[in-house]
Structures are given as C-alpha cells and as structure tokens.
Amino acid sequence: MVSPSMLGPTSERLPDVRRIAVLRANALGDFIFTLPALDALRDAYPSAEIVLLGAPWHAKLWRDRPGPVDRVLVVPPVPGIRTPEPGEPESSMDDFLAAAAAAGFDVAVQLHGGGANSNPLVSRLGARLTVGLRSDDAPPLDRWIRYVYYQHEVIRYLEVVALVGAPATTITPTLAVTDADRAEAARVLGPAGRPRVALHPGATDTRRRWPAERFAEVARALHEDGYEVLVTGTPSEQEVVDRVVAAAQVPVRPQVGTLSLGGLVGCYTDCALVVSNDTGPLHLAAAVGAPTVGIFWVGNLINGASPLRGRHRPISSWTVHCPVCGVDCTPGIYPHRPGDGECPHRDSFVTDVPVAEVLEAARELLAAR
C-alpha cells in the first residue's frame, strides 16, 4: 500500500458517483502506465462503473478479464486521439457522444496526454465534472494538473485521479492473467522443454530499437545457458525478427502474429525473463509478473522505466545528439538551451548500450529466479 501523502495532496471524494469515464485510447505501453490510476479509482469508488474510452483492442483485452475496468466504450478514430486499426469499420463521433450522454457520466477523467485534442472531447461527454492534464496549448478542464513532459507516466496519472479523491494504492501496474491467456499460449507454444525467455527486438519508434544483431548475441548466449528463446514481434516487425533469428545461429522460436494480445500475456507470464526495447510488450511483461531487462533512451527511462529493481533492470543509453546529423535533440523540451532540438532522422539512439550490460542484467535476474 502506498501512503496517500507520498504523492501529494488528495481532494475529497465526490458524492453520488455512479459512472466514471476514463479516456486513454492510445498504445499498449501507454495504457499499462494508467493501471495504478485505474486501481486508485476503483478503490475510491468501489460501486461506480468505470468505463474506459479506448480502442477496439482495449475491448478485446478487457473481455472477461478481472480488473478495474468494467467495460470499454470505443472512441472513433480522431486526429490526436487514436488512429484506426486495420480493417476497423467506420464509426461516427455523433454516435459515440450520444452513447456517452446516455451513459450519464458523473466524472470524466482525461489520462490521454497534454489535452490539446483530448480536453475538447472530454468536455463534450456531458459529465458533471471533468479532470485531467493540461499543456499550454490545451483548454482547461474543471480540475487539472499542468502537463510536464519529464515525469514518470504512472505518477502523472496518479496525480490526476487524486483530484477526485482517489489516492494511490500502488505504483506498480498489474494486469490479471486469465485461464484463456494461458490456454492460448500453451496451444501455440506447446510444452517448454527448457525454461523460456522472450526477446522483443521491435519498437514502433525506430530510435528506440537496439540493433537486431545484438539481440541475436543475447539469444545465442541465453540458448547456450540452457534457455528456450522466443523472439516476439508484431506483423510490422517481421523483418527485424527475421534478422535476429538469422543472426542468432542457434535454434530460436520466432513468434510473429501467432499470439493474440491475450496469448502474449499468457506467454510472458510463464517466461523466466523478457528482454525488450522500450515498447508496449516490455511494459506488458512487467505488468503480468515477468522479470524484465529493458533497453531505454535516457529520456524514456525517466518517463517509463520501472523504479523497482527486484525483478527489473532498465539499461540506459545516454545519447542525446542525433547519430546522423549531431543535432542536440533535447532543446525541443528545453527551448532556452542552444540547438535545434528536432531532426528528420530516426536512427537508433540506443546503440551505445553494450551487449555485456544486457547479458549481465539478464543472468542476474535469471539466477535470482
């Protein structure tokens, strides 16, 4: 249990709250960061219905899964909120707002970001109180906290829900694992002849990708240590998974598109270790109980790395200059400092992380387990 005073002041709980809307409709890792805030809302308002305003994948993830979310109301694709999923049918914002009005939300919570796009949407939900984050270019809500980029994401959202009398109960994102998750993983992967480890070499932002050849070195070393090595990836990451498999030169098992998100939950929860770039699957693995070694750019380390070291080892790159053009990429956040702060290149910012550091952390966690 986290002491409420540890995370600053908490407002009084609101009376007669029957239904709470929470907007968080972006990617997997982004959503995992909100789980402690959702837990806090559930603890503060145990009889209220908590409705996640999310994407179709959220609805699939929360189907028959215990946790703080009671149901998902899918937000239509809107610039600045979310992009459409492949094959997703068209949906109407008018229909969504009508459904929100029919739900009769007492509180609408914006956990989506700075609010330039999300605060206007939250204000249209018809809730009697709106709370959330606000950057300089965003309209205000009834209660808000200034959005400051460099803050750990978990703490950021815990500060928001404290505005409605929901103090933190944990700082650790936790996602329940269901029998269906385990059954799918067992069906796809079969019985484990050796303890399993998983590597995830992809990331949507290529600047966060550690070289595939280094993941291959880790795969080879862990195979020689006696582990069965899985290499997971989304269909868009097929090429980088193939490079890891080819360079490893030992038997590894690629898993691209073979598991649903629930199946990936079941896979990771039974892994002795997950080694990954800073991306959604890394944070998912931690949330379902797997030890992790994460490879982070230093800025993302501040915002997203687990502060716990019992079973997590974030390895940081300290690169701040673009490896192609040399531009200092921090002044975008710190405009008073010299430099342009932006460049068009998307080459990796984490290549200075050596294989030896990742393997040392991996073996330490595996030995402890």
mmCIF file with all atom_site columns, C-alpha atoms in Angstrom, residues 41-246:
data_model
loop_
_atom_site.group_PDB
_atom_site.id
_atom_site.type_symbol
_atom_site.label_atom_id
_atom_site.label_alt_id
_atom_site.label_comp_id
_atom_site.label_asym_id
_atom_site.label_entity_id
_atom_site.label_seq_id
_atom_site.pdbx_PDB_ins_code
_atom_site.Cartn_x
_atom_site.Cartn_y
_atom_site.Cartn_z
_atom_site.occupancy
_atom_site.B_iso_or_equiv
_atom_site.pdbx_formal_charge
_atom_site.auth_seq_id
_atom_site.auth_comp_id
_atom_site.auth_asym_id
_atom_site.auth_atom_id
_atom_site.pdbx_PDB_model_num
ATOM 1   C CA . LEU A 1 41  ? -10.321 4.981   -8.869  1.00 0.00 ? 41  LEU A CA 1
ATOM 2   C CA . ARG A 1 42  ? -11.697 1.520   -8.207  1.00 0.00 ? 42  ARG A CA 1
ATOM 3   C CA . ASP A 1 43  ? -10.599 1.652   -4.576  1.00 0.00 ? 43  ASP A CA 1
ATOM 4   C CA . ALA A 1 44  ? -12.037 5.146   -4.044  1.00 0.00 ? 44  ALA A CA 1
ATOM 5   C CA . TYR A 1 45  ? -15.324 4.458   -5.860  1.00 0.00 ? 45  TYR A CA 1
ATOM 6   C CA . PRO A 1 46  ? -15.975 0.729   -5.405  1.00 0.00 ? 46  PRO A CA 1
ATOM 7   C CA . SER A 1 47  ? -19.606 0.836   -6.527  1.00 0.00 ? 47  SER A CA 1
ATOM 8   C CA . ALA A 1 48  ? -19.106 3.093   -9.548  1.00 0.00 ? 48  ALA A CA 1
ATOM 9   C CA . GLU A 1 49  ? -18.892 1.737   -13.074 1.00 0.00 ? 49  GLU A CA 1
ATOM 10  C CA . ILE A 1 50  ? -15.516 2.589   -14.644 1.00 0.00 ? 50  ILE A CA 1
ATOM 11  C CA . VAL A 1 51  ? -15.794 2.901   -18.420 1.00 0.00 ? 51  VAL A CA 1
ATOM 12  C CA . LEU A 1 52  ? -12.590 3.070   -20.439 1.00 0.00 ? 52  LEU A CA 1
ATOM 13  C CA . LEU A 1 53  ? -12.866 5.222   -23.544 1.00 0.00 ? 53  LEU A CA 1
ATOM 14  C CA . GLY A 1 54  ? -10.441 3.338   -25.725 1.00 0.00 ? 54  GLY A CA 1
ATOM 15  C CA . ALA A 1 55  ? -9.749  1.488   -28.950 1.00 0.00 ? 55  ALA A CA 1
ATOM 16  C CA . PRO A 1 56  ? -11.102 -1.844  -30.224 1.00 0.00 ? 56  PRO A CA 1
ATOM 17  C CA . TRP A 1 57  ? -8.051  -3.657  -28.860 1.00 0.00 ? 57  TRP A CA 1
ATOM 18  C CA . HIS A 1 58  ? -8.893  -2.413  -25.365 1.00 0.00 ? 58  HIS A CA 1
ATOM 19  C CA . ALA A 1 59  ? -12.325 -4.002  -25.660 1.00 0.00 ? 59  ALA A CA 1
ATOM 20  C CA . LYS A 1 60  ? -10.752 -7.339  -26.605 1.00 0.00 ? 60  LYS A CA 1
ATOM 21  C CA . LEU A 1 61  ? -8.202  -7.151  -23.796 1.00 0.00 ? 61  LEU A CA 1
ATOM 22  C CA . TRP A 1 62  ? -10.815 -6.435  -21.113 1.00 0.00 ? 62  TRP A CA 1
ATOM 23  C CA . ARG A 1 63  ? -13.358 -9.001  -22.269 1.00 0.00 ? 63  ARG A CA 1
ATOM 24  C CA . ASP A 1 64  ? -13.801 -11.373 -19.287 1.00 0.00 ? 64  ASP A CA 1
ATOM 25  C CA . ARG A 1 65  ? -10.673 -10.013 -17.576 1.00 0.00 ? 65  ARG A CA 1
ATOM 26  C CA . PRO A 1 66  ? -10.866 -9.072  -13.889 1.00 0.00 ? 66  PRO A CA 1
ATOM 27  C CA . GLY A 1 67  ? -9.580  -5.635  -13.027 1.00 0.00 ? 67  GLY A CA 1
ATOM 28  C CA . PRO A 1 68  ? -10.582 -2.020  -12.535 1.00 0.00 ? 68  PRO A CA 1
ATOM 29  C CA . VAL A 1 69  ? -12.256 -1.561  -15.949 1.00 0.00 ? 69  VAL A CA 1
ATOM 30  C CA . ASP A 1 70  ? -15.911 -2.586  -16.095 1.00 0.00 ? 70  ASP A CA 1
ATOM 31  C CA . ARG A 1 71  ? -16.405 -2.036  -19.817 1.00 0.00 ? 71  ARG A CA 1
ATOM 32  C CA . VAL A 1 72  ? -14.907 -0.291  -22.832 1.00 0.00 ? 72  VAL A CA 1
ATOM 33  C CA . LEU A 1 73  ? -16.613 2.323   -24.977 1.00 0.00 ? 73  LEU A CA 1
ATOM 34  C CA . VAL A 1 74  ? -14.705 2.573   -28.261 1.00 0.00 ? 74  VAL A CA 1
ATOM 35  C CA . VAL A 1 75  ? -13.759 6.096   -29.321 1.00 0.00 ? 75  VAL A CA 1
ATOM 36  C CA . PRO A 1 76  ? -13.905 6.710   -33.076 1.00 0.00 ? 76  PRO A CA 1
ATOM 37  C CA . PRO A 1 77  ? -10.565 7.413   -34.746 1.00 0.00 ? 77  PRO A CA 1
ATOM 38  C CA . VAL A 1 78  ? -9.864  11.135  -34.328 1.00 0.00 ? 78  VAL A CA 1
ATOM 39  C CA . PRO A 1 79  ? -6.643  13.050  -35.048 1.00 0.00 ? 79  PRO A CA 1
ATOM 40  C CA . GLY A 1 80  ? -4.691  13.399  -31.827 1.00 0.00 ? 80  GLY A CA 1
ATOM 41  C CA . ILE A 1 81  ? -6.753  10.697  -30.084 1.00 0.00 ? 81  ILE A CA 1
ATOM 42  C CA . ARG A 1 82  ? -6.139  7.489   -31.999 1.00 0.00 ? 82  ARG A CA 1
ATOM 43  C CA . THR A 1 83  ? -5.629  6.081   -35.497 1.00 0.00 ? 83  THR A CA 1
ATOM 44  C CA . PRO A 1 84  ? -7.924  3.408   -36.968 1.00 0.00 ? 84  PRO A CA 1
ATOM 45  C CA . GLU A 1 85  ? -6.957  -0.223  -36.536 1.00 0.00 ? 85  GLU A CA 1
ATOM 46  C CA . PRO A 1 86  ? -6.532  -2.349  -39.709 1.00 0.00 ? 86  PRO A CA 1
ATOM 47  C CA . GLY A 1 87  ? -9.934  -3.381  -41.014 1.00 0.00 ? 87  GLY A CA 1
ATOM 48  C CA . GLU A 1 88  ? -11.806 -1.340  -38.433 1.00 0.00 ? 88  GLU A CA 1
ATOM 49  C CA . PRO A 1 89  ? -15.291 -0.305  -39.654 1.00 0.00 ? 89  PRO A CA 1
ATOM 50  C CA . GLU A 1 90  ? -16.121 3.376   -39.796 1.00 0.00 ? 90  GLU A CA 1
ATOM 51  C CA . SER A 1 91  ? -17.765 4.865   -36.735 1.00 0.00 ? 91  SER A CA 1
ATOM 52  C CA . SER A 1 92  ? -19.431 8.169   -36.014 1.00 0.00 ? 92  SER A CA 1
ATOM 53  C CA . MET A 1 93  ? -18.398 10.706  -33.383 1.00 0.00 ? 93  MET A CA 1
ATOM 54  C CA . ASP A 1 94  ? -22.046 11.734  -33.093 1.00 0.00 ? 94  ASP A CA 1
ATOM 55  C CA . ASP A 1 95  ? -22.997 8.141   -32.246 1.00 0.00 ? 95  ASP A CA 1
ATOM 56  C CA . PHE A 1 96  ? -20.168 7.927   -29.715 1.00 0.00 ? 96  PHE A CA 1
ATOM 57  C CA . LEU A 1 97  ? -21.200 11.169  -27.995 1.00 0.00 ? 97  LEU A CA 1
ATOM 58  C CA . ALA A 1 98  ? -24.822 10.002  -27.919 1.00 0.00 ? 98  ALA A CA 1
ATOM 59  C CA . ALA A 1 99  ? -23.721 6.793   -26.212 1.00 0.00 ? 99  ALA A CA 1
ATOM 60  C CA . ALA A 1 100 ? -21.669 8.814   -23.741 1.00 0.00 ? 100 ALA A CA 1
ATOM 61  C CA . ALA A 1 101 ? -24.630 11.075  -22.982 1.00 0.00 ? 101 ALA A CA 1
ATOM 62  C CA . ALA A 1 102 ? -26.865 8.034   -22.476 1.00 0.00 ? 102 ALA A CA 1
ATOM 63  C CA . ALA A 1 103 ? -24.321 6.578   -20.042 1.00 0.00 ? 103 ALA A CA 1
ATOM 64  C CA . GLY A 1 104 ? -24.681 9.616   -17.797 1.00 0.00 ? 104 GLY A CA 1
ATOM 65  C CA . PHE A 1 105 ? -21.089 10.027  -16.659 1.00 0.00 ? 105 PHE A CA 1
ATOM 66  C CA . ASP A 1 106 ? -20.636 11.756  -13.341 1.00 0.00 ? 106 ASP A CA 1
ATOM 67  C CA . VAL A 1 107 ? -16.873 12.192  -13.820 1.00 0.00 ? 107 VAL A CA 1
ATOM 68  C CA . ALA A 1 108 ? -14.761 12.226  -16.983 1.00 0.00 ? 108 ALA A CA 1
ATOM 69  C CA . VAL A 1 109 ? -11.019 11.712  -16.499 1.00 0.00 ? 109 VAL A CA 1
ATOM 70  C CA . GLN A 1 110 ? -8.502  12.656  -19.174 1.00 0.00 ? 110 GLN A CA 1
ATOM 71  C CA . LEU A 1 111 ? -5.414  10.422  -18.885 1.00 0.00 ? 111 LEU A CA 1
ATOM 72  C CA . HIS A 1 112 ? -4.539  10.783  -22.549 1.00 0.00 ? 112 HIS A CA 1
ATOM 73  C CA . GLY A 1 113 ? -1.818  13.455  -22.598 1.00 0.00 ? 113 GLY A CA 1
ATOM 74  C CA . GLY A 1 114 ? -1.472  17.224  -22.739 1.00 0.00 ? 114 GLY A CA 1
ATOM 75  C CA . GLY A 1 115 ? -5.077  17.769  -23.758 1.00 0.00 ? 115 GLY A CA 1
ATOM 76  C CA . ALA A 1 116 ? -4.898  19.868  -26.930 1.00 0.00 ? 116 ALA A CA 1
ATOM 77  C CA . ASN A 1 117 ? -7.056  17.277  -28.689 1.00 0.00 ? 117 ASN A CA 1
ATOM 78  C CA . SER A 1 118 ? -8.396  15.252  -25.771 1.00 0.00 ? 118 SER A CA 1
ATOM 79  C CA . ASN A 1 119 ? -9.697  18.004  -23.469 1.00 0.00 ? 119 ASN A CA 1
ATOM 80  C CA . PRO A 1 120 ? -12.268 19.264  -26.001 1.00 0.00 ? 120 PRO A CA 1
ATOM 81  C CA . LEU A 1 121 ? -13.502 15.697  -26.432 1.00 0.00 ? 121 LEU A CA 1
ATOM 82  C CA . VAL A 1 122 ? -13.728 15.107  -22.678 1.00 0.00 ? 122 VAL A CA 1
ATOM 83  C CA . SER A 1 123 ? -15.632 18.370  -22.274 1.00 0.00 ? 123 SER A CA 1
ATOM 84  C CA . ARG A 1 124 ? -18.273 17.105  -24.734 1.00 0.00 ? 124 ARG A CA 1
ATOM 85  C CA . LEU A 1 125 ? -19.063 13.948  -22.770 1.00 0.00 ? 125 LEU A CA 1
ATOM 86  C CA . GLY A 1 126 ? -21.656 15.644  -20.589 1.00 0.00 ? 126 GLY A CA 1
ATOM 87  C CA . ALA A 1 127 ? -20.043 14.695  -17.276 1.00 0.00 ? 127 ALA A CA 1
ATOM 88  C CA . ARG A 1 128 ? -20.771 16.880  -14.255 1.00 0.00 ? 128 ARG A CA 1
ATOM 89  C CA . LEU A 1 129 ? -17.030 17.121  -13.510 1.00 0.00 ? 129 LEU A CA 1
ATOM 90  C CA . THR A 1 130 ? -14.022 16.870  -15.822 1.00 0.00 ? 130 THR A CA 1
ATOM 91  C CA . VAL A 1 131 ? -10.440 16.334  -14.649 1.00 0.00 ? 131 VAL A CA 1
ATOM 92  C CA . GLY A 1 132 ? -7.139  15.742  -16.365 1.00 0.00 ? 132 GLY A CA 1
ATOM 93  C CA . LEU A 1 133 ? -3.940  17.196  -17.730 1.00 0.00 ? 133 LEU A CA 1
ATOM 94  C CA . ARG A 1 134 ? -3.338  20.481  -19.462 1.00 0.00 ? 134 ARG A CA 1
ATOM 95  C CA . SER A 1 135 ? -0.432  21.670  -21.597 1.00 0.00 ? 135 SER A CA 1
ATOM 96  C CA . ASP A 1 136 ? -0.046  25.306  -22.610 1.00 0.00 ? 136 ASP A CA 1
ATOM 97  C CA . ASP A 1 137 ? -1.977  24.778  -25.867 1.00 0.00 ? 137 ASP A CA 1
ATOM 98  C CA . ALA A 1 138 ? -4.912  22.916  -24.283 1.00 0.00 ? 138 ALA A CA 1
ATOM 99  C CA . PRO A 1 139 ? -8.223  24.248  -22.959 1.00 0.00 ? 139 PRO A CA 1
ATOM 100 C CA . PRO A 1 140 ? -8.813  23.792  -19.238 1.00 0.00 ? 140 PRO A CA 1
ATOM 101 C CA . LEU A 1 141 ? -10.981 21.175  -17.573 1.00 0.00 ? 141 LEU A CA 1
ATOM 102 C CA . ASP A 1 142 ? -12.840 21.662  -14.299 1.00 0.00 ? 142 ASP A CA 1
ATOM 103 C CA . ARG A 1 143 ? -9.824  20.369  -12.382 1.00 0.00 ? 143 ARG A CA 1
ATOM 104 C CA . TRP A 1 144 ? -6.441  19.924  -13.996 1.00 0.00 ? 144 TRP A CA 1
ATOM 105 C CA . ILE A 1 145 ? -2.735  19.487  -13.471 1.00 0.00 ? 145 ILE A CA 1
ATOM 106 C CA . ARG A 1 146 ? -0.163  21.031  -15.770 1.00 0.00 ? 146 ARG A CA 1
ATOM 107 C CA . TYR A 1 147 ? 1.320   18.556  -18.218 1.00 0.00 ? 147 TYR A CA 1
ATOM 108 C CA . VAL A 1 148 ? 5.115   18.497  -17.866 1.00 0.00 ? 148 VAL A CA 1
ATOM 109 C CA . TYR A 1 149 ? 6.847   16.144  -20.278 1.00 0.00 ? 149 TYR A CA 1
ATOM 110 C CA . TYR A 1 150 ? 9.542   14.720  -17.993 1.00 0.00 ? 150 TYR A CA 1
ATOM 111 C CA . GLN A 1 151 ? 7.527   12.980  -15.286 1.00 0.00 ? 151 GLN A CA 1
ATOM 112 C CA . HIS A 1 152 ? 7.075   9.262   -14.740 1.00 0.00 ? 152 HIS A CA 1
ATOM 113 C CA . GLU A 1 153 ? 3.877   8.297   -16.511 1.00 0.00 ? 153 GLU A CA 1
ATOM 114 C CA . VAL A 1 154 ? 2.492   6.251   -13.603 1.00 0.00 ? 154 VAL A CA 1
ATOM 115 C CA . ILE A 1 155 ? 2.900   9.150   -11.182 1.00 0.00 ? 155 ILE A CA 1
ATOM 116 C CA . ARG A 1 156 ? 1.465   11.592  -13.707 1.00 0.00 ? 156 ARG A CA 1
ATOM 117 C CA . TYR A 1 157 ? -1.862  9.773   -13.847 1.00 0.00 ? 157 TYR A CA 1
ATOM 118 C CA . LEU A 1 158 ? -1.967  9.104   -10.124 1.00 0.00 ? 158 LEU A CA 1
ATOM 119 C CA . GLU A 1 159 ? -1.782  12.863  -9.588  1.00 0.00 ? 159 GLU A CA 1
ATOM 120 C CA . VAL A 1 160 ? -4.760  13.321  -11.898 1.00 0.00 ? 160 VAL A CA 1
ATOM 121 C CA . VAL A 1 161 ? -7.064  10.846  -10.141 1.00 0.00 ? 161 VAL A CA 1
ATOM 122 C CA . ALA A 1 162 ? -6.078  12.358  -6.781  1.00 0.00 ? 162 ALA A CA 1
ATOM 123 C CA . LEU A 1 163 ? -8.041  15.414  -7.974  1.00 0.00 ? 163 LEU A CA 1
ATOM 124 C CA . VAL A 1 164 ? -11.232 13.391  -7.452  1.00 0.00 ? 164 VAL A CA 1
ATOM 125 C CA . GLY A 1 165 ? -10.263 11.858  -4.121  1.00 0.00 ? 165 GLY A CA 1
ATOM 126 C CA . ALA A 1 166 ? -8.594  8.690   -5.408  1.00 0.00 ? 166 ALA A CA 1
ATOM 127 C CA . PRO A 1 167 ? -5.231  8.326   -3.622  1.00 0.00 ? 167 PRO A CA 1
ATOM 128 C CA . ALA A 1 168 ? -2.655  5.852   -4.879  1.00 0.00 ? 168 ALA A CA 1
ATOM 129 C CA . THR A 1 169 ? -2.887  2.263   -3.661  1.00 0.00 ? 169 THR A CA 1
ATOM 130 C CA . THR A 1 170 ? 0.101   1.084   -5.715  1.00 0.00 ? 170 THR A CA 1
ATOM 131 C CA . ILE A 1 171 ? 2.702   2.432   -8.144  1.00 0.00 ? 171 ILE A CA 1
ATOM 132 C CA . THR A 1 172 ? 3.082   -0.953  -9.850  1.00 0.00 ? 172 THR A CA 1
ATOM 133 C CA . PRO A 1 173 ? 0.993   -1.630  -12.974 1.00 0.00 ? 173 PRO A CA 1
ATOM 134 C CA . THR A 1 174 ? -0.592  -5.072  -12.674 1.00 0.00 ? 174 THR A CA 1
ATOM 135 C CA . LEU A 1 175 ? -2.697  -6.880  -15.265 1.00 0.00 ? 175 LEU A CA 1
ATOM 136 C CA . ALA A 1 176 ? -4.620  -10.032 -14.398 1.00 0.00 ? 176 ALA A CA 1
ATOM 137 C CA . VAL A 1 177 ? -3.769  -13.196 -16.342 1.00 0.00 ? 177 VAL A CA 1
ATOM 138 C CA . THR A 1 178 ? -6.742  -15.360 -17.306 1.00 0.00 ? 178 THR A CA 1
ATOM 139 C CA . ASP A 1 179 ? -7.094  -19.074 -17.970 1.00 0.00 ? 179 ASP A CA 1
ATOM 140 C CA . ALA A 1 180 ? -7.833  -18.187 -21.596 1.00 0.00 ? 180 ALA A CA 1
ATOM 141 C CA . ASP A 1 181 ? -4.497  -16.349 -21.862 1.00 0.00 ? 181 ASP A CA 1
ATOM 142 C CA . ARG A 1 182 ? -2.601  -19.354 -20.559 1.00 0.00 ? 182 ARG A CA 1
ATOM 143 C CA . ALA A 1 183 ? -4.553  -21.803 -22.694 1.00 0.00 ? 183 ALA A CA 1
ATOM 144 C CA . GLU A 1 184 ? -3.811  -19.881 -25.908 1.00 0.00 ? 184 GLU A CA 1
ATOM 145 C CA . ALA A 1 185 ? -0.116  -19.619 -25.097 1.00 0.00 ? 185 ALA A CA 1
ATOM 146 C CA . ALA A 1 186 ? 0.048   -23.340 -24.299 1.00 0.00 ? 186 ALA A CA 1
ATOM 147 C CA . ARG A 1 187 ? -1.774  -24.217 -27.515 1.00 0.00 ? 187 ARG A CA 1
ATOM 148 C CA . VAL A 1 188 ? 0.526   -22.093 -29.698 1.00 0.00 ? 188 VAL A CA 1
ATOM 149 C CA . LEU A 1 189 ? 3.852   -22.716 -27.948 1.00 0.00 ? 189 LEU A CA 1
ATOM 150 C CA . GLY A 1 190 ? 3.419   -26.253 -26.663 1.00 0.00 ? 190 GLY A CA 1
ATOM 151 C CA . PRO A 1 191 ? 5.186   -27.576 -23.569 1.00 0.00 ? 191 PRO A CA 1
ATOM 152 C CA . ALA A 1 192 ? 8.506   -25.986 -22.641 1.00 0.00 ? 192 ALA A CA 1
ATOM 153 C CA . GLY A 1 193 ? 11.461  -28.340 -22.836 1.00 0.00 ? 193 GLY A CA 1
ATOM 154 C CA . ARG A 1 194 ? 13.660  -25.685 -21.191 1.00 0.00 ? 194 ARG A CA 1
ATOM 155 C CA . PRO A 1 195 ? 12.881  -22.570 -19.161 1.00 0.00 ? 195 PRO A CA 1
ATOM 156 C CA . ARG A 1 196 ? 11.726  -19.905 -21.591 1.00 0.00 ? 196 ARG A CA 1
ATOM 157 C CA . VAL A 1 197 ? 12.967  -16.391 -22.182 1.00 0.00 ? 197 VAL A CA 1
ATOM 158 C CA . ALA A 1 198 ? 11.489  -13.971 -24.699 1.00 0.00 ? 198 ALA A CA 1
ATOM 159 C CA . LEU A 1 199 ? 13.215  -11.238 -26.696 1.00 0.00 ? 199 LEU A CA 1
ATOM 160 C CA . HIS A 1 200 ? 11.244  -8.401  -28.289 1.00 0.00 ? 200 HIS A CA 1
ATOM 161 C CA . PRO A 1 201 ? 13.516  -6.543  -30.758 1.00 0.00 ? 201 PRO A CA 1
ATOM 162 C CA . GLY A 1 202 ? 10.889  -4.266  -32.301 1.00 0.00 ? 202 GLY A CA 1
ATOM 163 C CA . ALA A 1 203 ? 9.508   -0.834  -31.406 1.00 0.00 ? 203 ALA A CA 1
ATOM 164 C CA . THR A 1 204 ? 7.260   1.483   -33.361 1.00 0.00 ? 204 THR A CA 1
ATOM 165 C CA . ASP A 1 205 ? 9.763   4.319   -32.994 1.00 0.00 ? 205 ASP A CA 1
ATOM 166 C CA . THR A 1 206 ? 12.951  3.061   -34.650 1.00 0.00 ? 206 THR A CA 1
ATOM 167 C CA . ARG A 1 207 ? 15.023  5.393   -32.457 1.00 0.00 ? 207 ARG A CA 1
ATOM 168 C CA . ARG A 1 208 ? 14.209  3.052   -29.555 1.00 0.00 ? 208 ARG A CA 1
ATOM 169 C CA . ARG A 1 209 ? 15.451  -0.089  -31.337 1.00 0.00 ? 209 ARG A CA 1
ATOM 170 C CA . TRP A 1 210 ? 18.633  -1.746  -30.119 1.00 0.00 ? 210 TRP A CA 1
ATOM 171 C CA . PRO A 1 211 ? 20.404  -3.366  -33.100 1.00 0.00 ? 211 PRO A CA 1
ATOM 172 C CA . ALA A 1 212 ? 18.963  -6.723  -34.138 1.00 0.00 ? 212 ALA A CA 1
ATOM 173 C CA . GLU A 1 213 ? 22.438  -8.239  -34.220 1.00 0.00 ? 213 GLU A CA 1
ATOM 174 C CA . ARG A 1 214 ? 22.860  -7.503  -30.508 1.00 0.00 ? 214 ARG A CA 1
ATOM 175 C CA . PHE A 1 215 ? 19.563  -9.151  -29.685 1.00 0.00 ? 215 PHE A CA 1
ATOM 176 C CA . ALA A 1 216 ? 20.927  -12.112 -31.640 1.00 0.00 ? 216 ALA A CA 1
ATOM 177 C CA . GLU A 1 217 ? 24.020  -12.184 -29.427 1.00 0.00 ? 217 GLU A CA 1
ATOM 178 C CA . VAL A 1 218 ? 21.782  -12.235 -26.355 1.00 0.00 ? 218 VAL A CA 1
ATOM 179 C CA . ALA A 1 219 ? 19.687  -15.007 -27.899 1.00 0.00 ? 219 ALA A CA 1
ATOM 180 C CA . ARG A 1 220 ? 22.788  -17.091 -28.598 1.00 0.00 ? 220 ARG A CA 1
ATOM 181 C CA . ALA A 1 221 ? 24.200  -16.633 -25.106 1.00 0.00 ? 221 ALA A CA 1
ATOM 182 C CA . LEU A 1 222 ? 20.923  -17.475 -23.352 1.00 0.00 ? 222 LEU A CA 1
ATOM 183 C CA . HIS A 1 223 ? 20.404  -20.521 -25.562 1.00 0.00 ? 223 HIS A CA 1
ATOM 184 C CA . GLU A 1 224 ? 23.867  -21.717 -24.595 1.00 0.00 ? 224 GLU A CA 1
ATOM 185 C CA . ASP A 1 225 ? 22.934  -21.093 -20.938 1.00 0.00 ? 225 ASP A CA 1
ATOM 186 C CA . GLY A 1 226 ? 20.128  -23.632 -21.334 1.00 0.00 ? 226 GLY A CA 1
ATOM 187 C CA . TYR A 1 227 ? 17.078  -21.499 -22.127 1.00 0.00 ? 227 TYR A CA 1
ATOM 188 C CA . GLU A 1 228 ? 14.487  -21.803 -24.871 1.00 0.00 ? 228 GLU A CA 1
ATOM 189 C CA . VAL A 1 229 ? 14.481  -18.446 -26.656 1.00 0.00 ? 229 VAL A CA 1
ATOM 190 C CA . LEU A 1 230 ? 11.339  -16.925 -28.158 1.00 0.00 ? 230 LEU A CA 1
ATOM 191 C CA . VAL A 1 231 ? 11.522  -13.845 -30.382 1.00 0.00 ? 231 VAL A CA 1
ATOM 192 C CA . THR A 1 232 ? 8.225   -11.981 -30.345 1.00 0.00 ? 232 THR A CA 1
ATOM 193 C CA . GLY A 1 233 ? 7.004   -9.300  -32.703 1.00 0.00 ? 233 GLY A CA 1
ATOM 194 C CA . THR A 1 234 ? 4.022   -7.774  -34.424 1.00 0.00 ? 234 THR A CA 1
ATOM 195 C CA . PRO A 1 235 ? 3.458   -8.377  -38.151 1.00 0.00 ? 235 PRO A CA 1
ATOM 196 C CA . SER A 1 236 ? 5.018   -4.957  -38.889 1.00 0.00 ? 236 SER A CA 1
ATOM 197 C CA . GLU A 1 237 ? 8.147   -6.133  -37.044 1.00 0.00 ? 237 GLU A CA 1
ATOM 198 C CA . GLN A 1 238 ? 8.619   -9.300  -39.122 1.00 0.00 ? 238 GLN A CA 1
ATOM 199 C CA . GLU A 1 239 ? 11.783  -8.008  -40.764 1.00 0.00 ? 239 GLU A CA 1
ATOM 200 C CA . VAL A 1 240 ? 13.606  -7.251  -37.518 1.00 0.00 ? 240 VAL A CA 1
ATOM 201 C CA . VAL A 1 241 ? 12.540  -10.577 -36.006 1.00 0.00 ? 241 VAL A CA 1
ATOM 202 C CA . ASP A 1 242 ? 13.870  -12.369 -39.094 1.00 0.00 ? 242 ASP A CA 1
ATOM 203 C CA . ARG A 1 243 ? 17.208  -10.579 -38.708 1.00 0.00 ? 243 ARG A CA 1
ATOM 204 C CA . VAL A 1 244 ? 17.511  -11.676 -35.075 1.00 0.00 ? 244 VAL A CA 1
ATOM 205 C CA . VAL A 1 245 ? 16.648  -15.274 -35.954 1.00 0.00 ? 245 VAL A CA 1
ATOM 206 C CA . ALA A 1 246 ? 19.138  -15.369 -38.848 1.00 0.00 ? 246 ALA A CA 1
#
